[in-house]
mmCIF file of C-alpha atoms in Angstrom:
data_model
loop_
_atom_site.group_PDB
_atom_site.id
_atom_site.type_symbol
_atom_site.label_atom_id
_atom_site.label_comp_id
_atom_site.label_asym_id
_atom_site.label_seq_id
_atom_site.Cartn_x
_atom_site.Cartn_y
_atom_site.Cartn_z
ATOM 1 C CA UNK B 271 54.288 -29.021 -220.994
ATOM 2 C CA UNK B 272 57.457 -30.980 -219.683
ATOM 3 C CA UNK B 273 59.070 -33.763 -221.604
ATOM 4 C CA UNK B 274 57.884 -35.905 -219.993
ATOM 5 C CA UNK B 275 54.112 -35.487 -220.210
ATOM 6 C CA UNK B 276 54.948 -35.010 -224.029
ATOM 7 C CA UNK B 277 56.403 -38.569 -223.860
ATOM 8 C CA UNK B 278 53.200 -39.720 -221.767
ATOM 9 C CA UNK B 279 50.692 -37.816 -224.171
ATOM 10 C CA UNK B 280 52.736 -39.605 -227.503
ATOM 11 C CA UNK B 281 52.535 -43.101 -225.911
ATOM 12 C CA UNK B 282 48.805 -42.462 -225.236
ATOM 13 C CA UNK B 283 48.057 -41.376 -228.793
ATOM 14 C CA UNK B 284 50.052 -44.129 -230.181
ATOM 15 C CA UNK B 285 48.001 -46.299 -228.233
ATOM 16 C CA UNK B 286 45.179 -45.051 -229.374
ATOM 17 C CA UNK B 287 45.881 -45.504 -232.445
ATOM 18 C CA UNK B 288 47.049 -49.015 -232.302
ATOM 19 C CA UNK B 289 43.599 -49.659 -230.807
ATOM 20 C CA UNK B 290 41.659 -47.737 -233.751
ATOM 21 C CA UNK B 291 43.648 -49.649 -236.292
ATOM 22 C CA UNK B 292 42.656 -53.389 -234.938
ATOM 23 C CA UNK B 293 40.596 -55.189 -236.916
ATOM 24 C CA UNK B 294 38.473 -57.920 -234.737
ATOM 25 C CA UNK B 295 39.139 -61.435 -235.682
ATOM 26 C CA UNK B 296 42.401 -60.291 -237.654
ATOM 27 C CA UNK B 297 44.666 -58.645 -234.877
ATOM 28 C CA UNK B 298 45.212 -60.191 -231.293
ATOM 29 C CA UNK B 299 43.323 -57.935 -228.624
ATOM 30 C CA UNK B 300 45.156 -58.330 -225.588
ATOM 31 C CA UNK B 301 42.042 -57.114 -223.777
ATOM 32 C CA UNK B 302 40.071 -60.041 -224.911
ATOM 33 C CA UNK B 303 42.230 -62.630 -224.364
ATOM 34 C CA UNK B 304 42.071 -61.045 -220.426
ATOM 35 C CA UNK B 305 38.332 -61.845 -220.608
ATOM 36 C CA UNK B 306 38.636 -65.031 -221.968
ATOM 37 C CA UNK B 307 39.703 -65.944 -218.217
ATOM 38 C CA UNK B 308 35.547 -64.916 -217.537
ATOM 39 C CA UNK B 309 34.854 -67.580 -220.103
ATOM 40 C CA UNK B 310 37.003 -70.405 -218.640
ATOM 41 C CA UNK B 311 36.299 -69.919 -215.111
ATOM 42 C CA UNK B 312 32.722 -70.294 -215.857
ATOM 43 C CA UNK B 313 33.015 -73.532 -217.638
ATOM 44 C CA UNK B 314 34.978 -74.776 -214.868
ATOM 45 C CA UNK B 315 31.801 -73.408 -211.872
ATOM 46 C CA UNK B 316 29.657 -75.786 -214.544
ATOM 47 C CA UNK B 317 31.524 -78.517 -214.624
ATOM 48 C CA UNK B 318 32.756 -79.024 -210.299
ATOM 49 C CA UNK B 319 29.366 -78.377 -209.978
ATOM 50 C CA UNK B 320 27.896 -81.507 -212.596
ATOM 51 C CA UNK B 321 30.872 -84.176 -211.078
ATOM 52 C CA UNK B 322 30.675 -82.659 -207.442
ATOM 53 C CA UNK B 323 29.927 -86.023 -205.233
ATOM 54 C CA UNK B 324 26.232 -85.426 -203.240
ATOM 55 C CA UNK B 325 26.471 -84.327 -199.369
ATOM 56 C CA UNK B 326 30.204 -82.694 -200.200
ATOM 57 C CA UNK B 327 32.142 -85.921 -199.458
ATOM 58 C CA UNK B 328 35.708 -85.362 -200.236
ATOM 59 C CA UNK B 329 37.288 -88.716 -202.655
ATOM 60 C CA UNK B 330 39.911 -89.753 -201.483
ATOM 61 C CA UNK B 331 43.128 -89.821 -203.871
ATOM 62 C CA UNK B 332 44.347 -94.009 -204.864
ATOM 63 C CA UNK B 333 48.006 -94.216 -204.017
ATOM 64 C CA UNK B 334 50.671 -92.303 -202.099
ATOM 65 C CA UNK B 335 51.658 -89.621 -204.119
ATOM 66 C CA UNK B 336 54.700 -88.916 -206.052
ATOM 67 C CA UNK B 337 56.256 -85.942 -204.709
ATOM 68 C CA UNK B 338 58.445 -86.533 -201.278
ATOM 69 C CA UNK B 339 56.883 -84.692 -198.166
ATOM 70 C CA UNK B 340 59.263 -85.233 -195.574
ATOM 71 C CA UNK B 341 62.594 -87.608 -194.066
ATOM 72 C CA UNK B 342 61.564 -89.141 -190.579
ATOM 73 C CA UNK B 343 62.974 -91.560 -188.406
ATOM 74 C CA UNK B 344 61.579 -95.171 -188.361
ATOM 75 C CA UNK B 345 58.411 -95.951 -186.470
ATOM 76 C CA UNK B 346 56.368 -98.900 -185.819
ATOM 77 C CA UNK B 347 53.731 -99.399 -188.754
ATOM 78 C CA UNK B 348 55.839 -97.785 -191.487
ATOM 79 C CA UNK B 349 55.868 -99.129 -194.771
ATOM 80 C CA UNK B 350 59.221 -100.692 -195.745
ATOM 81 C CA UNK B 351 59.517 -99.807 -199.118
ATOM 82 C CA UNK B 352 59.169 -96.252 -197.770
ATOM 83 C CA UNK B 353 62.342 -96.707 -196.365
ATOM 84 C CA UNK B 354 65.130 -94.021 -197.535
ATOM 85 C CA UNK B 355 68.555 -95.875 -197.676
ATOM 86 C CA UNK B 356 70.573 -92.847 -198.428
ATOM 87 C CA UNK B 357 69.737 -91.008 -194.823
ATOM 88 C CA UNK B 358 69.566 -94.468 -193.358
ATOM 89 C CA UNK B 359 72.624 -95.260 -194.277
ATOM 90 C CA UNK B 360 74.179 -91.971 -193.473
ATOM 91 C CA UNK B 361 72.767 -91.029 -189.998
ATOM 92 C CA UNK B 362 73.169 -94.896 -188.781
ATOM 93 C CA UNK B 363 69.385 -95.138 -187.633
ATOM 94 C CA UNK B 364 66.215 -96.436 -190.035
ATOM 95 C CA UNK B 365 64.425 -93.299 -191.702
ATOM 96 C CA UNK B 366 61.414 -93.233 -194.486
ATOM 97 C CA UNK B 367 60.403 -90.687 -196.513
ATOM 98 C CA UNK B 368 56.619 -89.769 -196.799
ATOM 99 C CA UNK B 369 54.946 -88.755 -200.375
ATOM 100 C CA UNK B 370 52.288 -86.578 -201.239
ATOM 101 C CA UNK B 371 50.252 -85.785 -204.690
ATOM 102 C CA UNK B 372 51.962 -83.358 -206.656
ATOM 103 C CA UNK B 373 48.793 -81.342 -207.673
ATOM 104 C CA UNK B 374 50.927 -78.392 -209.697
ATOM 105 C CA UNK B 375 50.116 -78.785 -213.494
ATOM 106 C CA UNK B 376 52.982 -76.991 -215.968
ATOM 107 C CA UNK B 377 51.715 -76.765 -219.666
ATOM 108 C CA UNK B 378 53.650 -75.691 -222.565
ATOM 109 C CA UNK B 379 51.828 -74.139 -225.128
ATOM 110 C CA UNK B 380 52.523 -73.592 -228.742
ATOM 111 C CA UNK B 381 50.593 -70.964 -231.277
ATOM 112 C CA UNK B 382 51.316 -71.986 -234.955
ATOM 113 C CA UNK B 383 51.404 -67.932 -236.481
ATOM 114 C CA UNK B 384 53.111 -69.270 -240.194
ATOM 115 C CA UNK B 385 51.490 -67.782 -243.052
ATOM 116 C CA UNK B 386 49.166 -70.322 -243.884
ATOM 117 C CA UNK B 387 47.853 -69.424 -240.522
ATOM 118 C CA UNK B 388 46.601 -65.763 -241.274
ATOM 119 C CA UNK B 389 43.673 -66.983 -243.013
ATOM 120 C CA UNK B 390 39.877 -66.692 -242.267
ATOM 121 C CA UNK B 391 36.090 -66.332 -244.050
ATOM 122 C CA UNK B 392 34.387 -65.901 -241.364
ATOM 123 C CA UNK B 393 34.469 -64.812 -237.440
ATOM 124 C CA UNK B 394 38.293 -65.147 -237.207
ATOM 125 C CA UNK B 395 41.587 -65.768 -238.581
ATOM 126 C CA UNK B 396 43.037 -69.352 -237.875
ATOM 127 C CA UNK B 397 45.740 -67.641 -236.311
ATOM 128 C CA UNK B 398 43.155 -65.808 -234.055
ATOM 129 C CA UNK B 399 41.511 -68.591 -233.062
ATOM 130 C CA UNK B 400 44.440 -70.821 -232.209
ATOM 131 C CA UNK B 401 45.473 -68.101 -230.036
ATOM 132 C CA UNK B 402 42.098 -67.688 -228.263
ATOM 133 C CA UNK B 403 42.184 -71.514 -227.271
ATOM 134 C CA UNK B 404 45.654 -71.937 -226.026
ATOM 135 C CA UNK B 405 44.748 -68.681 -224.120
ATOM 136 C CA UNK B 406 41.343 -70.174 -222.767
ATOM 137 C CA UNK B 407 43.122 -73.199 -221.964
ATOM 138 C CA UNK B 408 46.215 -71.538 -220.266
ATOM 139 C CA UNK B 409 43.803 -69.660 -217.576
ATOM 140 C CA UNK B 410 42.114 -72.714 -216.645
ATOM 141 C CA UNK B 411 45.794 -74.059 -215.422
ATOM 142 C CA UNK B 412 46.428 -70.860 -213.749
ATOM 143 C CA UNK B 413 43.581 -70.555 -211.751
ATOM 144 C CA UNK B 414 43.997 -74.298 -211.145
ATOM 145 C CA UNK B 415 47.637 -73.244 -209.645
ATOM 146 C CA UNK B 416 49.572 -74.633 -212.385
ATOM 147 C CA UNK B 417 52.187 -73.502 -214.399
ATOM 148 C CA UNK B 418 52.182 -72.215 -217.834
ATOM 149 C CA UNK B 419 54.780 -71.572 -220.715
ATOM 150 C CA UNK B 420 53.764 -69.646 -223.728
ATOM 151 C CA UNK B 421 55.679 -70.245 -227.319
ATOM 152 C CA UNK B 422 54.447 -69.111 -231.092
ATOM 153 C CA UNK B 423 55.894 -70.599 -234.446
ATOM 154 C CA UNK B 424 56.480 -68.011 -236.976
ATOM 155 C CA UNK B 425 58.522 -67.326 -240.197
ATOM 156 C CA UNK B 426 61.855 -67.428 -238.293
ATOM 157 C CA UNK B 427 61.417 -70.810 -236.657
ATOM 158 C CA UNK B 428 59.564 -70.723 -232.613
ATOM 159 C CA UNK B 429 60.417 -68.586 -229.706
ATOM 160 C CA UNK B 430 59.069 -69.204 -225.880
ATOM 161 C CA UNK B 431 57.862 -66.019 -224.735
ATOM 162 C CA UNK B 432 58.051 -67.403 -220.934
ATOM 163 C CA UNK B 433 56.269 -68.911 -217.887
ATOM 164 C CA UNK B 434 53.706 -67.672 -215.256
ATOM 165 C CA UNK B 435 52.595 -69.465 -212.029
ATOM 166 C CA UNK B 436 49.912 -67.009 -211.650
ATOM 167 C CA UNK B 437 47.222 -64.212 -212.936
ATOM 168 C CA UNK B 438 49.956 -61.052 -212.506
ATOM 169 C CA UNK B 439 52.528 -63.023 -214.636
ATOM 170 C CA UNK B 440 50.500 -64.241 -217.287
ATOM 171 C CA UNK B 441 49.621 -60.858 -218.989
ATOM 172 C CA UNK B 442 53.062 -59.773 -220.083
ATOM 173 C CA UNK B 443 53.187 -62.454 -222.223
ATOM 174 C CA UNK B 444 50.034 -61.821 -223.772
ATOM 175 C CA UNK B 445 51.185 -58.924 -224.584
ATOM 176 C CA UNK B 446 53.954 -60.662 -226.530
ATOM 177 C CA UNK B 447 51.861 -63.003 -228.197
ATOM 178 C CA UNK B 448 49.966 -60.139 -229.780
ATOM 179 C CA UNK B 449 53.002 -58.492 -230.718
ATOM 180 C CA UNK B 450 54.184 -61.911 -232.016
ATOM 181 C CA UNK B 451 51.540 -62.196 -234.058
ATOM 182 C CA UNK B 452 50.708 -58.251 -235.581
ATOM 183 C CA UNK B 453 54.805 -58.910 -236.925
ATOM 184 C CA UNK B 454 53.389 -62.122 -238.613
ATOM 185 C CA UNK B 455 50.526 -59.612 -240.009
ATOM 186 C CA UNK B 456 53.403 -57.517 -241.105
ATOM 187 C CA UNK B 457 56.088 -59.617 -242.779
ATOM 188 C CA UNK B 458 56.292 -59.246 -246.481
ATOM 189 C CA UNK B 459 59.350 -61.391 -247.226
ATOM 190 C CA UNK B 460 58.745 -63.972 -249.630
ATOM 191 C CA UNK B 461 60.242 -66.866 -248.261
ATOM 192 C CA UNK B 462 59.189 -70.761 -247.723
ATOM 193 C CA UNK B 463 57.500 -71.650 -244.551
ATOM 194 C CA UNK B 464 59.175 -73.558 -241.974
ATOM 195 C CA UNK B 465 58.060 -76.814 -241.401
ATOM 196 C CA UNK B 466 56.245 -77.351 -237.953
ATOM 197 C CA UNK B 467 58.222 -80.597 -236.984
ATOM 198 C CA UNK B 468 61.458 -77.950 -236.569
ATOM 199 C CA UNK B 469 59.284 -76.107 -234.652
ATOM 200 C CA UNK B 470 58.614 -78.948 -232.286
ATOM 201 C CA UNK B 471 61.901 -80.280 -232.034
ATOM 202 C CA UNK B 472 62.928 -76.521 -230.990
ATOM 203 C CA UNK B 473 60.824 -76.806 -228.250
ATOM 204 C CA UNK B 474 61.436 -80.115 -227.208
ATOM 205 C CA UNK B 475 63.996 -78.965 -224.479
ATOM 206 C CA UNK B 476 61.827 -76.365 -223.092
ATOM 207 C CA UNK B 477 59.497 -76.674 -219.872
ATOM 208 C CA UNK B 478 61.487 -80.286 -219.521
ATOM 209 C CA UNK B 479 58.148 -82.990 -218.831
ATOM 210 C CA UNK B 480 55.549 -80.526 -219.185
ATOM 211 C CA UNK B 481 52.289 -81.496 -220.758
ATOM 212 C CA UNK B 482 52.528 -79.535 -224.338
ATOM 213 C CA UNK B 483 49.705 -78.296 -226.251
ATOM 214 C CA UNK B 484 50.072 -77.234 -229.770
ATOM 215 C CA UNK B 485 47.223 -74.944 -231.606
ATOM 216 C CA UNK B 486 47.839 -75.374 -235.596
ATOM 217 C CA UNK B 487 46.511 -76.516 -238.709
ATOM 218 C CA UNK B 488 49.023 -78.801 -239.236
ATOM 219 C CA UNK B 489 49.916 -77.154 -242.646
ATOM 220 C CA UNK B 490 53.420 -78.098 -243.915
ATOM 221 C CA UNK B 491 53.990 -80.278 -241.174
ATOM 222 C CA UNK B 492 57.502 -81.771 -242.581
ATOM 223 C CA UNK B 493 59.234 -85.181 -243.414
ATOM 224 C CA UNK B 494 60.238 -85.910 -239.926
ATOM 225 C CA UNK B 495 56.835 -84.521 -237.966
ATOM 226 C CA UNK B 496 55.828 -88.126 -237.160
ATOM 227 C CA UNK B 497 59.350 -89.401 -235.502
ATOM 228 C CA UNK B 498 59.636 -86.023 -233.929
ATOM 229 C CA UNK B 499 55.878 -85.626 -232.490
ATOM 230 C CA UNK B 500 55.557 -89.363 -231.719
ATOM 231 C CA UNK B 501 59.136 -89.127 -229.573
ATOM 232 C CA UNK B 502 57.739 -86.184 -227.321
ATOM 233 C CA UNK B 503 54.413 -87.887 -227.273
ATOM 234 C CA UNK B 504 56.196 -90.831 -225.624
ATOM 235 C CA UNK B 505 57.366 -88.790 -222.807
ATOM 236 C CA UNK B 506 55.094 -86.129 -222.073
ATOM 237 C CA UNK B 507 51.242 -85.450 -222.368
ATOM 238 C CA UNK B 508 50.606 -83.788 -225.652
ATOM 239 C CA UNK B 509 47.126 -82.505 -227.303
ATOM 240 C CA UNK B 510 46.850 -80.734 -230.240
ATOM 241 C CA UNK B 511 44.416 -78.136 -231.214
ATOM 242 C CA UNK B 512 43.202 -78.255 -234.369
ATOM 243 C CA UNK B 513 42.253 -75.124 -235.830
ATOM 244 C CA UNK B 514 39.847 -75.016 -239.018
ATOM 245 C CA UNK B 515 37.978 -72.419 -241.364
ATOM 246 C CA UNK B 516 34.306 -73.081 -242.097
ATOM 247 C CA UNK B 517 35.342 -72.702 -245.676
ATOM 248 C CA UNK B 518 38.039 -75.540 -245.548
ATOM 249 C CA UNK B 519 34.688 -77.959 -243.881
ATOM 250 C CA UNK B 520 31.841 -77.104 -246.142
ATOM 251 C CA UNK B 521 33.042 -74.917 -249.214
ATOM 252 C CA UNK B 522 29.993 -73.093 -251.066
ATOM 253 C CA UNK B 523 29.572 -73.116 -254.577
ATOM 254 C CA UNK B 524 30.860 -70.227 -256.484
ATOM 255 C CA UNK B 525 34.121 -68.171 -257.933
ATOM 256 C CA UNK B 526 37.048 -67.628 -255.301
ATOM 257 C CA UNK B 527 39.929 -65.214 -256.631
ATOM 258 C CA UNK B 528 43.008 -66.395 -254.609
ATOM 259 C CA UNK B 529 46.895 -65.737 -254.447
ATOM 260 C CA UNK B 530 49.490 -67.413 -252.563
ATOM 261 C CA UNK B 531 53.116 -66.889 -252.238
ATOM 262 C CA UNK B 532 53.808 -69.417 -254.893
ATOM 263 C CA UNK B 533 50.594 -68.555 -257.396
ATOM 264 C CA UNK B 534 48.031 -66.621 -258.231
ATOM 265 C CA UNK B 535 44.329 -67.414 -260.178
ATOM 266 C CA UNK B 536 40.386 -68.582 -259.547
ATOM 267 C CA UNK B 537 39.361 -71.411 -257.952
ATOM 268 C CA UNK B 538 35.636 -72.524 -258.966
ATOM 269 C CA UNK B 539 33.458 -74.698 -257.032
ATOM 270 C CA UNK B 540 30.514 -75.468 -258.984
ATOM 271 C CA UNK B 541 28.816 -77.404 -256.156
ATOM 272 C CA UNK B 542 28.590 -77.788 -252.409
ATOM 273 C CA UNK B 543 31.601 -80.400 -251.873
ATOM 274 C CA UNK B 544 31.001 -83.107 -249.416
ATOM 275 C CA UNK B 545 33.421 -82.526 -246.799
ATOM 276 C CA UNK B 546 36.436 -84.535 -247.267
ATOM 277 C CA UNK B 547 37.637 -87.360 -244.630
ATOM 278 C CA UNK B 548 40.106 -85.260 -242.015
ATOM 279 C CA UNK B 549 42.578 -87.724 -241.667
ATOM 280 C CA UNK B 550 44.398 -85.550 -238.945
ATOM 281 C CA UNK B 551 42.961 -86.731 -235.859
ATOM 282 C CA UNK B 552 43.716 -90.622 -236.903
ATOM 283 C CA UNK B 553 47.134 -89.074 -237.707
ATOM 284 C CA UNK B 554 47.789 -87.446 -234.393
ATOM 285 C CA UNK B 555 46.033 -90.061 -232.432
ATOM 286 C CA UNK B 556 48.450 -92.850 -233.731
ATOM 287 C CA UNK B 557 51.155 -91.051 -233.019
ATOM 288 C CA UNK B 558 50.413 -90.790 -228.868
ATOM 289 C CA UNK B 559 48.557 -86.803 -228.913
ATOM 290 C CA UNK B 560 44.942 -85.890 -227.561
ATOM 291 C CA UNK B 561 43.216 -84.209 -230.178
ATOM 292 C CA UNK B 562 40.948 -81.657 -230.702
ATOM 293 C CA UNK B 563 38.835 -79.626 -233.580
ATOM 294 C CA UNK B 564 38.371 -76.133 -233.415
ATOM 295 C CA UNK B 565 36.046 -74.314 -235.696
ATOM 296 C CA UNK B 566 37.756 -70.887 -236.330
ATOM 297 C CA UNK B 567 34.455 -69.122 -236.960
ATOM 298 C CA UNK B 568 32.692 -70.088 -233.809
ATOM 299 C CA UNK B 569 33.014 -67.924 -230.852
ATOM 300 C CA UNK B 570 35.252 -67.363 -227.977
ATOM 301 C CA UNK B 571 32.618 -68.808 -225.712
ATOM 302 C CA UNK B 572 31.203 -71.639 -227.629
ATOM 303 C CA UNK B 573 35.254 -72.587 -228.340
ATOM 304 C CA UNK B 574 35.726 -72.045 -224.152
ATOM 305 C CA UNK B 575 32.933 -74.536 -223.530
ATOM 306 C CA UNK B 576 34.504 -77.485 -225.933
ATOM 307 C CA UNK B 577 37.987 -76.332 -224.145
ATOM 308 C CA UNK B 578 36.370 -77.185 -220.520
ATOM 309 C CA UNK B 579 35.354 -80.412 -221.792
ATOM 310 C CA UNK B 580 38.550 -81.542 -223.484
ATOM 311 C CA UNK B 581 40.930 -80.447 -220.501
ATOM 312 C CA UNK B 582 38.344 -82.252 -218.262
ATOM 313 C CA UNK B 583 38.814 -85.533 -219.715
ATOM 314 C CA UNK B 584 42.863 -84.797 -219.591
ATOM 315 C CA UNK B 585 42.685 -84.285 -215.481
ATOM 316 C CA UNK B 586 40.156 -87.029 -215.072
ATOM 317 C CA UNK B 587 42.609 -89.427 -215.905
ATOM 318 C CA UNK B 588 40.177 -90.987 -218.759
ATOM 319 C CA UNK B 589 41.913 -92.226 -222.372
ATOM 320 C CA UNK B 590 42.860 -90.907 -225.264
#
């Protein structure tokens, strides 16, 4: 055997093993985030089918557009304030510019992998989870043509992974987000989280106006979250996933051994709590962001569906 098929015949055992040592709902499949683009497309056959208008009239879009089309010279019937006064003005004769709608969507997205992420009692981690939605989320924009940048917040601070315009590029950096989140998994160091708001504010300056959408618990969200999330808010579309554990809604009674970084003991819960008042949403919603609550132990489908629903209302223009 050459060198080369030893190579080949390592990488497939290692990959093997990688596979064998994946534990569902704790490690990113990259597999099954591919399927999840099954999930969203099917949501999205429901839903043009429920708001198609009867005998396939086309609406027409209100307005001219925002994107330019084309320079032409003047003609009778034109629209003066179409009129472009820098070619006007530099060929001698009257020209307007025509406009069309710019129909491309670009979405940054943001996975929150910090420690107090890589929890979970029941189908998934919280990590997993937020990962599964943005991923949901990010095929319906593909397969809508848009444009897509994926980021993750970890111990270090957040790093963008990249864009994709379309199915081919988006893999790759699924691939990266599960590698992204197995060295989350991994690290051992005993150091404080980072706060999300320097998250955010790292990723201010990426993807320019994009709409941003940020999966997260909103754990340790820092001092300065609400100047810093209510400033991007202001000048770009921003939603933010909320990700929950069925424990953290409705805790059973009983005896929970638990350790964090900072301690270590029992907690008791002698009866079933009435879930406390989330005070996120109100929180996020005052601040300018679209919000939305994601149950970490439902499943990738049921998740998909309340995904469909909540970009929906985003592209049909209604409010917040």
């Amino acid at each position: 055997m050459s060198a080369a098929e030893d190579r080949d015949a390592a990488s497939r055992n290692a990959a093997s093993r990688n596979a064998e040592s994946r534990v569902a709902g704790v490690d990113l499949d990259v597999e099954a985030l591919m399927r999840l683009r099954l999930l969203s497309g099917r949501g999205d056959a429901r839903r043009a089918a429920a708001v198609a208008p009867h005998g396939g009239v086309a609406r027409r879009r209100r307005g001219r557009g925002s994107e330019t089309y084309d320079v032409r010279p003047w003609s009778d019937g034109d629209d003066i304030r179409s009129l472009d006064r820098n070619v006007t003005a530099r060929t001698g004769a009257p020209h307007v510019r025509s406009f069309h709608d710019e129909r491309e969507r670009s979405v940054l997205y943001l996975v929150d992998f910090r420690a107090s992420m890589l929890f979970g009692t029941r189908r998934a981690f919280r990590s997993v989870a937020a990962a599964e939605a943005v991923v949901a989320s990010a095929w319906r924009v593909i397969d809508g043509q848009g444009r897509i940048g994926l980021a993750a917040i970890g111990a270090s601070g957040a790093r963008c992974f990249g864009w994709a315009a379309g199915a081919r590029s988006f893999p790759p950096l699924l691939v990266a987000l599960a590698a992204a989140h197995r060295a989350a998994l991994e690290d051992k160091a005993e150091r404080d989280e980072p706060p999300l708001a320097a998250a955010l504010e790292e990723m201010e300056r990426v993807g320019g106006s994009s709409a941003m959408t940020l999966a997260t618990a909103l754990d340790a969200p820092g001092d300065a979250f609400d100047a810093i999330a209510g400033r991007i808010a202001s000048r770009r579309d921003v939603s933010v996933l909320l990700i929950a554990d069925r424990f953290e809604l409705a805790p059973p009674p009983g005896l929970y051994p638990f350790r964090t970084r900072q301690e270590a003991g029992l907690l008791r819960i002698a009866q079933r709590a009435a879930p406390a008042p989330d005070e996120r949403q109100a929180r996020l919603r005052r601040l300018g962001a679209r919000t939305l609550e994601i149950d970490a132990g439902e499943d990738a489908e049921t998740i998909a569906r309340a995904l469909a629903s909540f970009d929906g209302e985003r592209l049909d223009g209604r409010s917040r």
